[in-house]
Tab-separated table of C-alpha atoms in Angstrom:
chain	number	residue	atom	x	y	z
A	1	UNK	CA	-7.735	-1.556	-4.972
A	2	UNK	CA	-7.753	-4.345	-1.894
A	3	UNK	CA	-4.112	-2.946	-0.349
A	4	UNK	CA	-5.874	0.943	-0.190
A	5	UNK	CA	-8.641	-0.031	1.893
A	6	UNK	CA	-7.001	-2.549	4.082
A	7	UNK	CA	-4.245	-0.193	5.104
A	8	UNK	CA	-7.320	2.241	5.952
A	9	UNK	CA	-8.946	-0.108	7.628
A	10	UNK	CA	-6.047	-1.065	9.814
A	11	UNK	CA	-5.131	2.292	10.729
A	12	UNK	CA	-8.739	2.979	11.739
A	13	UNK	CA	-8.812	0.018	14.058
A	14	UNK	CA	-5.993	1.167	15.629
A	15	UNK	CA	-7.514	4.762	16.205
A	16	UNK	CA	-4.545	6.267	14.428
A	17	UNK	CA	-6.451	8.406	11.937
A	18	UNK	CA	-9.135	10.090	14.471
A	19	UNK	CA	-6.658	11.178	17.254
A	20	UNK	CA	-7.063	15.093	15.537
A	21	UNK	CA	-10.624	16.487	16.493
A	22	UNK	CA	-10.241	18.886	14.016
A	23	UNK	CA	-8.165	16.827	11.682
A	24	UNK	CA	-9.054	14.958	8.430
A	25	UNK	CA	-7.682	12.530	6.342
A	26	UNK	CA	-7.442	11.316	2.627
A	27	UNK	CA	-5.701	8.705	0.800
A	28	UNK	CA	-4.928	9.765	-2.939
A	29	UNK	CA	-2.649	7.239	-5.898
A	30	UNK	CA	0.270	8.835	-8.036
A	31	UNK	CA	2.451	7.820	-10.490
A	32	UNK	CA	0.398	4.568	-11.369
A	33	UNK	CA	1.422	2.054	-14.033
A	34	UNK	CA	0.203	-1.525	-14.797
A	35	UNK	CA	3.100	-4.277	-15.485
A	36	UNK	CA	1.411	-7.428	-17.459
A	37	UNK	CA	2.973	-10.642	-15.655
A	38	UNK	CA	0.921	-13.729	-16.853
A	39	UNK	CA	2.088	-15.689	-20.128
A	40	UNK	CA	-1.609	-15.706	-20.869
A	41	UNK	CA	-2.280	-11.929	-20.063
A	42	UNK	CA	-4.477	-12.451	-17.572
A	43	UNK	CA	-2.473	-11.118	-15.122
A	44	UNK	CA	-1.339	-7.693	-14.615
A	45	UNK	CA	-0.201	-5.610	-11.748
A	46	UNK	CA	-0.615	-1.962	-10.435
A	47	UNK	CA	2.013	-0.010	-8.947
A	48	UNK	CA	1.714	2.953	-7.762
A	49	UNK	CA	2.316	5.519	-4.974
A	50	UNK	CA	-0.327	6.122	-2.287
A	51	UNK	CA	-0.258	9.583	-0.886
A	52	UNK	CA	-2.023	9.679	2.841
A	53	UNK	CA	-2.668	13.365	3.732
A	54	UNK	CA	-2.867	14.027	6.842
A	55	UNK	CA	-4.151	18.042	8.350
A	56	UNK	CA	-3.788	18.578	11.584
A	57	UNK	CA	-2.697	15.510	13.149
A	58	UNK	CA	-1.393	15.544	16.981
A	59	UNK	CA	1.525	14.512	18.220
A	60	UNK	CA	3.614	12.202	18.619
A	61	UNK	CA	3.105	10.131	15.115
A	62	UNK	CA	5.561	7.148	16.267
A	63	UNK	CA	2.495	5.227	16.461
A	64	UNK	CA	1.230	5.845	13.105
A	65	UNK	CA	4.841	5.154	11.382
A	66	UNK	CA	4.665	1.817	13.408
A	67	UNK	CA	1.749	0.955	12.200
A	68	UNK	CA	2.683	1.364	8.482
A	69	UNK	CA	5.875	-0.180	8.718
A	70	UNK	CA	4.387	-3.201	10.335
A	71	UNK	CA	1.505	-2.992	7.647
A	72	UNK	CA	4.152	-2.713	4.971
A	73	UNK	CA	5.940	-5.920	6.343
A	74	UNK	CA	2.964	-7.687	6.012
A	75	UNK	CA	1.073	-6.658	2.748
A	76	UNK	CA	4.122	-4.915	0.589
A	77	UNK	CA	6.603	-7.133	1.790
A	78	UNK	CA	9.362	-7.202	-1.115
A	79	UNK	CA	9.443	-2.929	-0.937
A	80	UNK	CA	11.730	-3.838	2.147
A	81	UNK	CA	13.821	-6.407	0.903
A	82	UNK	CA	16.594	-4.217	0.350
A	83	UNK	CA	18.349	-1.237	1.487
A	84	UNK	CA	17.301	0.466	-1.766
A	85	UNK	CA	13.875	-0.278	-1.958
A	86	UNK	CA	13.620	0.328	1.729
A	87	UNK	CA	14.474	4.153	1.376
A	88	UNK	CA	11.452	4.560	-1.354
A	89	UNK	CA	9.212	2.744	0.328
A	90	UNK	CA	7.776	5.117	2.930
A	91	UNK	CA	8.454	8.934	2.953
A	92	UNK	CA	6.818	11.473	4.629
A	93	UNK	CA	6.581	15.630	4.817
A	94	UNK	CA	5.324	17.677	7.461
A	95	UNK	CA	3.840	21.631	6.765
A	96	UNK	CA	2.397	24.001	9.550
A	97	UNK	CA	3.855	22.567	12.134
A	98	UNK	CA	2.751	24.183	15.443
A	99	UNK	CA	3.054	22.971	18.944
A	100	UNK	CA	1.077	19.960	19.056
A	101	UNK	CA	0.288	19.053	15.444
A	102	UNK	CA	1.191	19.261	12.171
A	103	UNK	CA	0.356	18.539	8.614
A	104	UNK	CA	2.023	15.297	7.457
A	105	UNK	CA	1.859	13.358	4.060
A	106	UNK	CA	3.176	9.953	3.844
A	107	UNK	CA	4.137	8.315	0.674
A	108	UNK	CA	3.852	4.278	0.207
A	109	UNK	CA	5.543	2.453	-2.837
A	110	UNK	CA	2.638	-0.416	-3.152
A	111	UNK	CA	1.708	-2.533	-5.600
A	112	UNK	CA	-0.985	-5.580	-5.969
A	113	UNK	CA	-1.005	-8.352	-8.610
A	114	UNK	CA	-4.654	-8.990	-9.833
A	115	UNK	CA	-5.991	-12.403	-11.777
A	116	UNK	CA	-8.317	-12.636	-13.972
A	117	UNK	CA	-10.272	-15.911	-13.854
A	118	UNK	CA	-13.276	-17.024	-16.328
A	119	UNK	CA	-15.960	-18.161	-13.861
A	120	UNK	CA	-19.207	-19.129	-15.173
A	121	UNK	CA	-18.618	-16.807	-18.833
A	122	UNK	CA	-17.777	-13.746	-17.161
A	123	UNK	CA	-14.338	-12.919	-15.788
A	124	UNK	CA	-13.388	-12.152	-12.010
A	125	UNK	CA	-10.901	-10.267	-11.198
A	126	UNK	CA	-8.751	-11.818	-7.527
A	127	UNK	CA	-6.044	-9.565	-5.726
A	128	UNK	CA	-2.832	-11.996	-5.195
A	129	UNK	CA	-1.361	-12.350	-1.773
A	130	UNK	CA	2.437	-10.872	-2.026
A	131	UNK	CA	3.156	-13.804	0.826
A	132	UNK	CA	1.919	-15.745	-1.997
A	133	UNK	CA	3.631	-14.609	-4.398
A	134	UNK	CA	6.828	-14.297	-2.811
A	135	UNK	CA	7.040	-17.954	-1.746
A	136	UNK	CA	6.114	-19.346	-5.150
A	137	UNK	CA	8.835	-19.098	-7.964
A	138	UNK	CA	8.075	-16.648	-10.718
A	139	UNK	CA	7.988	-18.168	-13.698
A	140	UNK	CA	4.390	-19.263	-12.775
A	141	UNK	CA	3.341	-16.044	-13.533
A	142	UNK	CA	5.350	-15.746	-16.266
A	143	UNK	CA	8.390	-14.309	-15.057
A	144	UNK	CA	11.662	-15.402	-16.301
C-alpha cells in the first residue's frame, strides 16, 4: 500500500523515527476492509487502521504528532473534515513510561482508492490521489 510507505518515508526524512538509540519501530494494518466504488468494478478501496509502534522513543513527541497531522492533511485529507472523523483519525497510547521515553502506539484511520487499468492485456493496478478525488464529484467513480 502507497499511503504506508510514504508516511514512513516522510517520517524518516524528518529523523522522527531514529531519535531512540535503543528504540525500534514497526508499522502494522488492523481492521482492514475493501469498499468496491467503480460502476465497472474496477475500482475498489482499502480502509484500514495503521498501527505505528513505537519502543522506547524519547521525548518530547510534539514533533512526531506534527508531522502526522500535517501528513494526514495532505494524504488522508477527508478523515479531518469533521469533528467526528477528526477524533478517530489519530489516537495514540503510551506504556513504560520512564523519564525520558516511553512506549507509544499511534493509530491512523487511512484509506487509498486503487484503479485497475487494462494496459497492454494485463491489468495495472494505480493508487488515486485523495486531492484527486476530493475535487472531482463522485459519481465518476460510481458514487451516488
Amino acid at each position: 500500500m502507497k499511503k504506508i510507505n510514504q508516511l514512513k518515508q516522510f517520517l524518516l526524512e524528518r529523523n522522527l523515527l531514529n531519535n531512540s538509540t535503543t528504540g525500534t519501530h514497526q508499522f502494522t494494518i488492523k481492521d482492514g476492509f475493501i469498499e468496491p466504488f467503480s460502476v465497472d468494478n474496477s475500482g475498489f478501496q482499502y480502509h484500514f487502521t495503521l498501527t505505528i509502534s513505537l519502543s522506547a522513543y524519547c521525548y518530547p513527541f510534539n514533533e512526531l504528532i506534527a508531522s502526522i497531522v500535517s501528513w494526514m492533511q495532505s494524504n488522508q485529507p477527508e478523515a479531518l473534515i469533521n469533528t467526528q472523523s477528526r477524533q478517530q483519525a489519530i489516537k495514540f497510547n503510551l506504556d513504560n513510561i520512564t523519564d525520558n521515553q516511553c512506549d507509544l502506539t499511534i493509530e491512523l484511520k487511512l484509506s487509498e482508492r486503487i484503479k485497475a487499468t487494462k494496459k497492454q492485456d494485463k491489468l495495472e493496478f494505480d493508487s488515486l490521489s485523495d486531492r484527486l478525488i476530493l475535487q472531482e464529484p463522485l459519481e465518476k467513480y460510481g458514487h451516488k
